[in-house]
């Protein structure tokens, strides 16, 4: 009864919104009714942006980051240090690292991490492409910037083995207290890593 | 710098998502990167649903609910009691009442509530249409189902005055403890209303 009251086109947009992660049926309704009241062009602008998303983007054939041009702006930027390679799980990780302004080398995006539970093995990631890239390149340091999670650590360990025969320095991002965090509320593993990695002042 | 790293089409979708209520820049990024990884047709299906939303829907010329046919299915349903009229602020309120299955009459959607703070006066709502509809109709009871908020109460009071000269019973939904709620955590105004409205068992 409640369903039949809603026009089909309204119900359909609610259903589409509800398919997105983190958006439940209530939020989906709220977004839809918001758009019904919004300026006439707002739903259309969102629709155009959605349509152009897949049409215009592809993966960079060098680093596998998402890009509109191939190779991507980072891979084709001569001002970046081509001797440094940072390996990340996801394109969003590149964004986070770029925001930090702490790194000026190249990237390689794996598109996931090894996870036996989810059935994701090395062959599902851009690891063979990475090994080939390292073999053909002239990198001095490879930073294994996978997440500090079980899957991320396993992936880093696996990459370490795969790249062991290369004459290149392999590093991992430091683990420790998050800036602005509270020692009292830091979990014991992070605190343990912060002690292990303590530095002279 | 962080911006220039993101392809334009990706940034554009993030910006469009972030314009929606309750979606911040982080959620907008998450949704966009989810869609980049989703099945090829999902962004397109969402885009189509968005485009058809405004194309296919209009306001019912009788009750001003959102509909694809005019008059809407509720207004044209002869099995509903045409002597009862329920006045609500928003189309979502119709949906909530229909879900309760507690009401089987007609509706009138005001599209807002009187709010001097936000500069919304009676002339911005579908109130003149309501008065004309009541004058031309044969209603026995009009339920003022605006929200139990300051704006909703003001609007109900205003409607009460506008409809006072009509020979029709005006009612307001009961205020009291929400079902499943906890007396201990109920605010004092609701508790006061629950006492005022107490009933014999």
PDB file of C-alpha atoms in Angstrom, chain A residues 15-182:
ATOM      1  CA  UNK A  15      15.897   2.341  -4.814  1.00  0.00           C
ATOM      2  CA  UNK A  16      18.916   3.541  -6.796  1.00  0.00           C
ATOM      3  CA  UNK A  17      20.125   5.752  -3.950  1.00  0.00           C
ATOM      4  CA  UNK A  18      19.601   2.909  -1.475  1.00  0.00           C
ATOM      5  CA  UNK A  19      21.984   0.712  -3.515  1.00  0.00           C
ATOM      6  CA  UNK A  20      24.844   3.084  -2.664  1.00  0.00           C
ATOM      7  CA  UNK A  21      27.000   2.196   0.348  1.00  0.00           C
ATOM      8  CA  UNK A  22      26.096   3.981   3.572  1.00  0.00           C
ATOM      9  CA  UNK A  23      22.727   5.166   2.270  1.00  0.00           C
ATOM     10  CA  UNK A  24      19.772   3.399   3.861  1.00  0.00           C
ATOM     11  CA  UNK A  25      16.135   3.513   2.727  1.00  0.00           C
ATOM     12  CA  UNK A  26      15.390   6.565   4.911  1.00  0.00           C
ATOM     13  CA  UNK A  27      18.324   8.592   3.585  1.00  0.00           C
ATOM     14  CA  UNK A  28      17.412   7.503   0.066  1.00  0.00           C
ATOM     15  CA  UNK A  29      13.880   8.885   0.520  1.00  0.00           C
ATOM     16  CA  UNK A  30      15.203  12.089   2.010  1.00  0.00           C
ATOM     17  CA  UNK A  31      17.622  12.640  -0.907  1.00  0.00           C
ATOM     18  CA  UNK A  32      14.914  11.906  -3.469  1.00  0.00           C
ATOM     19  CA  UNK A  33      12.370  14.268  -1.938  1.00  0.00           C
ATOM     20  CA  UNK A  34      15.075  16.871  -1.568  1.00  0.00           C
ATOM     21  CA  UNK A  35      15.771  16.640  -5.308  1.00  0.00           C
ATOM     22  CA  UNK A  36      12.049  16.847  -6.069  1.00  0.00           C
ATOM     23  CA  UNK A  37      12.058  20.243  -4.360  1.00  0.00           C
ATOM     24  CA  UNK A  38      15.477  21.354  -5.582  1.00  0.00           C
ATOM     25  CA  UNK A  39      16.136  23.720  -8.472  1.00  0.00           C
ATOM     26  CA  UNK A  40      15.090  22.135 -11.762  1.00  0.00           C
ATOM     27  CA  UNK A  41      18.618  21.613 -13.000  1.00  0.00           C
ATOM     28  CA  UNK A  42      20.134  19.929  -9.941  1.00  0.00           C
ATOM     29  CA  UNK A  43      18.984  16.356 -10.647  1.00  0.00           C
ATOM     30  CA  UNK A  44      20.056  16.796 -14.271  1.00  0.00           C
ATOM     31  CA  UNK A  45      23.502  18.043 -13.284  1.00  0.00           C
ATOM     32  CA  UNK A  46      23.980  15.064 -10.986  1.00  0.00           C
ATOM     33  CA  UNK A  47      22.768  12.772 -13.792  1.00  0.00           C
ATOM     34  CA  UNK A  48      25.245  14.269 -16.271  1.00  0.00           C
ATOM     35  CA  UNK A  49      28.104  13.951 -13.801  1.00  0.00           C
ATOM     36  CA  UNK A  50      27.191  10.290 -13.282  1.00  0.00           C
ATOM     37  CA  UNK A  51      27.052   9.576 -16.977  1.00  0.00           C
ATOM     38  CA  UNK A  52      30.368  11.235 -17.680  1.00  0.00           C
ATOM     39  CA  UNK A  53      32.089   9.458 -14.806  1.00  0.00           C
ATOM     40  CA  UNK A  54      32.629   6.164 -16.620  1.00  0.00           C
ATOM     41  CA  UNK A  55      32.682   7.646 -20.113  1.00  0.00           C
ATOM     42  CA  UNK A  56      35.576   9.980 -19.388  1.00  0.00           C
ATOM     43  CA  UNK A  57      37.682   8.058 -16.906  1.00  0.00           C
ATOM     44  CA  UNK A  58      39.954   5.089 -17.347  1.00  0.00           C
ATOM     45  CA  UNK A  59      42.908   3.571 -15.508  1.00  0.00           C
ATOM     46  CA  UNK A  60      46.354   4.979 -16.199  1.00  0.00           C
ATOM     47  CA  UNK A  61      48.281   2.275 -18.075  1.00  0.00           C
ATOM     48  CA  UNK A  62      51.390   3.016 -16.005  1.00  0.00           C
ATOM     49  CA  UNK A  63      50.207   3.419 -12.397  1.00  0.00           C
ATOM     50  CA  UNK A  64      46.547   2.277 -12.658  1.00  0.00           C
ATOM     51  CA  UNK A  65      45.247   5.364 -10.935  1.00  0.00           C
ATOM     52  CA  UNK A  66      41.956   6.759 -12.254  1.00  0.00           C
ATOM     53  CA  UNK A  67      42.536   9.367 -14.934  1.00  0.00           C
ATOM     54  CA  UNK A  68      41.064  11.134 -17.943  1.00  0.00           C
ATOM     55  CA  UNK A  69      44.373  11.157 -19.823  1.00  0.00           C
ATOM     56  CA  UNK A  70      46.727   8.235 -20.267  1.00  0.00           C
ATOM     57  CA  UNK A  71      49.360   8.376 -18.833  1.00  0.00           C
ATOM     58  CA  UNK A  72      47.914  10.250 -15.874  1.00  0.00           C
ATOM     59  CA  UNK A  73      49.087  13.749 -14.822  1.00  0.00           C
ATOM     60  CA  UNK A  74      51.258  12.299 -12.039  1.00  0.00           C
ATOM     61  CA  UNK A  75      53.017   9.776 -14.306  1.00  0.00           C
ATOM     62  CA  UNK A  76      53.654  12.432 -16.952  1.00  0.00           C
ATOM     63  CA  UNK A  77      54.826  15.124 -14.514  1.00  0.00           C
ATOM     64  CA  UNK A  78      58.580  15.553 -14.967  1.00  0.00           C
ATOM     65  CA  UNK A  79      58.843  17.562 -11.779  1.00  0.00           C
ATOM     66  CA  UNK A  80      58.097  14.478  -9.727  1.00  0.00           C
ATOM     67  CA  UNK A  81      60.850  12.187  -8.536  1.00  0.00           C
ATOM     68  CA  UNK A  82      60.779   9.153 -10.856  1.00  0.00           C
ATOM     69  CA  UNK A  83      63.081   7.202  -8.556  1.00  0.00           C
ATOM     70  CA  UNK A  84      60.442   6.925  -5.811  1.00  0.00           C
ATOM     71  CA  UNK A  85      57.477   4.587  -6.092  1.00  0.00           C
ATOM     72  CA  UNK A  86      54.638   4.488  -3.583  1.00  0.00           C
ATOM     73  CA  UNK A  87      52.349   1.462  -3.672  1.00  0.00           C
ATOM     74  CA  UNK A  88      48.799   1.975  -2.435  1.00  0.00           C
ATOM     75  CA  UNK A  89      45.619  -0.091  -2.367  1.00  0.00           C
ATOM     76  CA  UNK A  90      43.115   2.414  -3.763  1.00  0.00           C
ATOM     77  CA  UNK A  91      42.917   5.619  -5.838  1.00  0.00           C
ATOM     78  CA  UNK A  92      41.546   7.383  -2.734  1.00  0.00           C
ATOM     79  CA  UNK A  93      44.850   6.628  -1.021  1.00  0.00           C
ATOM     80  CA  UNK A  94      46.701   8.599  -3.719  1.00  0.00           C
ATOM     81  CA  UNK A  95      44.377  11.504  -2.988  1.00  0.00           C
ATOM     82  CA  UNK A  96      45.046  11.304   0.754  1.00  0.00           C
ATOM     83  CA  UNK A  97      48.828  11.203   0.245  1.00  0.00           C
ATOM     84  CA  UNK A  98      48.713  14.101  -2.231  1.00  0.00           C
ATOM     85  CA  UNK A  99      46.748  16.119   0.332  1.00  0.00           C
ATOM     86  CA  UNK A 100      49.507  15.532   2.884  1.00  0.00           C
ATOM     87  CA  UNK A 101      52.070  17.077   0.460  1.00  0.00           C
ATOM     88  CA  UNK A 102      54.591  14.718   2.064  1.00  0.00           C
ATOM     89  CA  UNK A 103      55.491  12.833  -1.115  1.00  0.00           C
ATOM     90  CA  UNK A 104      56.602  13.841  -4.579  1.00  0.00           C
ATOM     91  CA  UNK A 105      57.299  10.554  -6.376  1.00  0.00           C
ATOM     92  CA  UNK A 106      55.215   8.194  -8.504  1.00  0.00           C
ATOM     93  CA  UNK A 107      52.443   5.811  -7.487  1.00  0.00           C
ATOM     94  CA  UNK A 108      51.216   2.321  -8.232  1.00  0.00           C
ATOM     95  CA  UNK A 109      47.596   1.511  -7.395  1.00  0.00           C
ATOM     96  CA  UNK A 110      46.918  -2.164  -6.630  1.00  0.00           C
ATOM     97  CA  UNK A 111      43.096  -1.828  -6.571  1.00  0.00           C
ATOM     98  CA  UNK A 112      42.664  -3.840  -3.415  1.00  0.00           C
ATOM     99  CA  UNK A 113      44.600  -5.943  -0.950  1.00  0.00           C
ATOM    100  CA  UNK A 114      45.169  -9.673  -0.647  1.00  0.00           C
ATOM    101  CA  UNK A 115      42.300 -11.124   1.368  1.00  0.00           C
ATOM    102  CA  UNK A 116      41.808 -14.893   1.506  1.00  0.00           C
ATOM    103  CA  UNK A 117      38.486 -14.333   3.358  1.00  0.00           C
ATOM    104  CA  UNK A 118      37.084 -12.331   0.453  1.00  0.00           C
ATOM    105  CA  UNK A 119      38.773 -14.570  -2.083  1.00  0.00           C
ATOM    106  CA  UNK A 120      41.102 -11.842  -3.356  1.00  0.00           C
ATOM    107  CA  UNK A 121      44.486 -13.240  -4.370  1.00  0.00           C
ATOM    108  CA  UNK A 122      47.599 -11.560  -5.825  1.00  0.00           C
ATOM    109  CA  UNK A 123      46.365 -12.301  -9.357  1.00  0.00           C
ATOM    110  CA  UNK A 124      43.279 -10.113  -8.749  1.00  0.00           C
ATOM    111  CA  UNK A 125      45.474  -7.082  -8.059  1.00  0.00           C
ATOM    112  CA  UNK A 126      47.824  -5.057 -10.272  1.00  0.00           C
ATOM    113  CA  UNK A 127      50.825  -6.921  -8.839  1.00  0.00           C
ATOM    114  CA  UNK A 128      52.203  -8.531 -12.016  1.00  0.00           C
ATOM    115  CA  UNK A 129      52.065  -5.098 -13.630  1.00  0.00           C
ATOM    116  CA  UNK A 130      53.967  -3.721 -10.627  1.00  0.00           C
ATOM    117  CA  UNK A 131      56.684  -6.371 -10.828  1.00  0.00           C
ATOM    118  CA  UNK A 132      57.100  -5.734 -14.563  1.00  0.00           C
ATOM    119  CA  UNK A 133      57.195  -1.987 -13.954  1.00  0.00           C
ATOM    120  CA  UNK A 134      59.870  -2.323 -11.278  1.00  0.00           C
ATOM    121  CA  UNK A 135      61.902  -4.668 -13.506  1.00  0.00           C
ATOM    122  CA  UNK A 136      61.760  -2.181 -16.354  1.00  0.00           C
ATOM    123  CA  UNK A 137      62.250   0.927 -14.219  1.00  0.00           C
ATOM    124  CA  UNK A 138      65.022   2.520 -12.250  1.00  0.00           C
ATOM    125  CA  UNK A 139      63.534   2.954  -8.802  1.00  0.00           C
ATOM    126  CA  UNK A 140      65.685   3.642  -5.747  1.00  0.00           C
ATOM    127  CA  UNK A 141      62.966   3.263  -3.145  1.00  0.00           C
ATOM    128  CA  UNK A 142      59.606   1.559  -3.092  1.00  0.00           C
ATOM    129  CA  UNK A 143      57.271   2.594  -0.282  1.00  0.00           C
ATOM    130  CA  UNK A 144      54.765  -0.134   0.584  1.00  0.00           C
ATOM    131  CA  UNK A 145      51.901   2.155   1.642  1.00  0.00           C
ATOM    132  CA  UNK A 146      49.176  -0.458   1.956  1.00  0.00           C
ATOM    133  CA  UNK A 147      46.784  -0.012   4.886  1.00  0.00           C
ATOM    134  CA  UNK A 148      47.881  -0.875   8.444  1.00  0.00           C
ATOM    135  CA  UNK A 149      45.318  -3.700   8.494  1.00  0.00           C
ATOM    136  CA  UNK A 150      45.645  -7.466   8.353  1.00  0.00           C
ATOM    137  CA  UNK A 151      45.032  -7.446   4.584  1.00  0.00           C
ATOM    138  CA  UNK A 152      47.332  -4.483   3.996  1.00  0.00           C
ATOM    139  CA  UNK A 153      50.145  -6.047   6.032  1.00  0.00           C
ATOM    140  CA  UNK A 154      49.768  -9.391   4.222  1.00  0.00           C
ATOM    141  CA  UNK A 155      49.904  -7.585   0.895  1.00  0.00           C
ATOM    142  CA  UNK A 156      53.021  -5.647   1.925  1.00  0.00           C
ATOM    143  CA  UNK A 157      54.665  -8.896   3.066  1.00  0.00           C
ATOM    144  CA  UNK A 158      53.788 -10.563  -0.218  1.00  0.00           C
ATOM    145  CA  UNK A 159      55.166  -7.634  -2.232  1.00  0.00           C
ATOM    146  CA  UNK A 160      58.324  -7.653  -0.129  1.00  0.00           C
ATOM    147  CA  UNK A 161      58.926 -11.267  -1.222  1.00  0.00           C
ATOM    148  CA  UNK A 162      58.082 -10.603  -4.850  1.00  0.00           C
ATOM    149  CA  UNK A 163      60.432  -7.613  -5.003  1.00  0.00           C
ATOM    150  CA  UNK A 164      63.209  -9.065  -2.798  1.00  0.00           C
ATOM    151  CA  UNK A 165      65.548  -9.865  -5.691  1.00  0.00           C
ATOM    152  CA  UNK A 166      65.490  -6.262  -6.922  1.00  0.00           C
ATOM    153  CA  UNK A 167      68.231  -3.855  -5.929  1.00  0.00           C
ATOM    154  CA  UNK A 168      65.844  -1.341  -4.416  1.00  0.00           C
ATOM    155  CA  UNK A 169      65.159  -0.056  -0.912  1.00  0.00           C
ATOM    156  CA  UNK A 170      61.754  -1.252   0.366  1.00  0.00           C
ATOM    157  CA  UNK A 171      60.104   0.857   3.075  1.00  0.00           C
ATOM    158  CA  UNK A 172      56.830   0.934   4.949  1.00  0.00           C
ATOM    159  CA  UNK A 173      55.065   4.019   6.388  1.00  0.00           C
ATOM    160  CA  UNK A 174      55.703   4.642  10.093  1.00  0.00           C
ATOM    161  CA  UNK A 175      53.106   3.447  12.587  1.00  0.00           C
ATOM    162  CA  UNK A 176      52.529   5.515  15.723  1.00  0.00           C
ATOM    163  CA  UNK A 177      50.249   7.935  17.467  1.00  0.00           C
ATOM    164  CA  UNK A 178      47.945   9.855  15.142  1.00  0.00           C
ATOM    165  CA  UNK A 179      48.584  13.599  15.324  1.00  0.00           C
ATOM    166  CA  UNK A 180      45.899  15.223  17.464  1.00  0.00           C
ATOM    167  CA  UNK A 181      45.051  11.840  18.964  1.00  0.00           C
ATOM    168  CA  UNK A 182      44.911  11.032  22.644  1.00  0.00           C
TER     169      UNK A 182
END
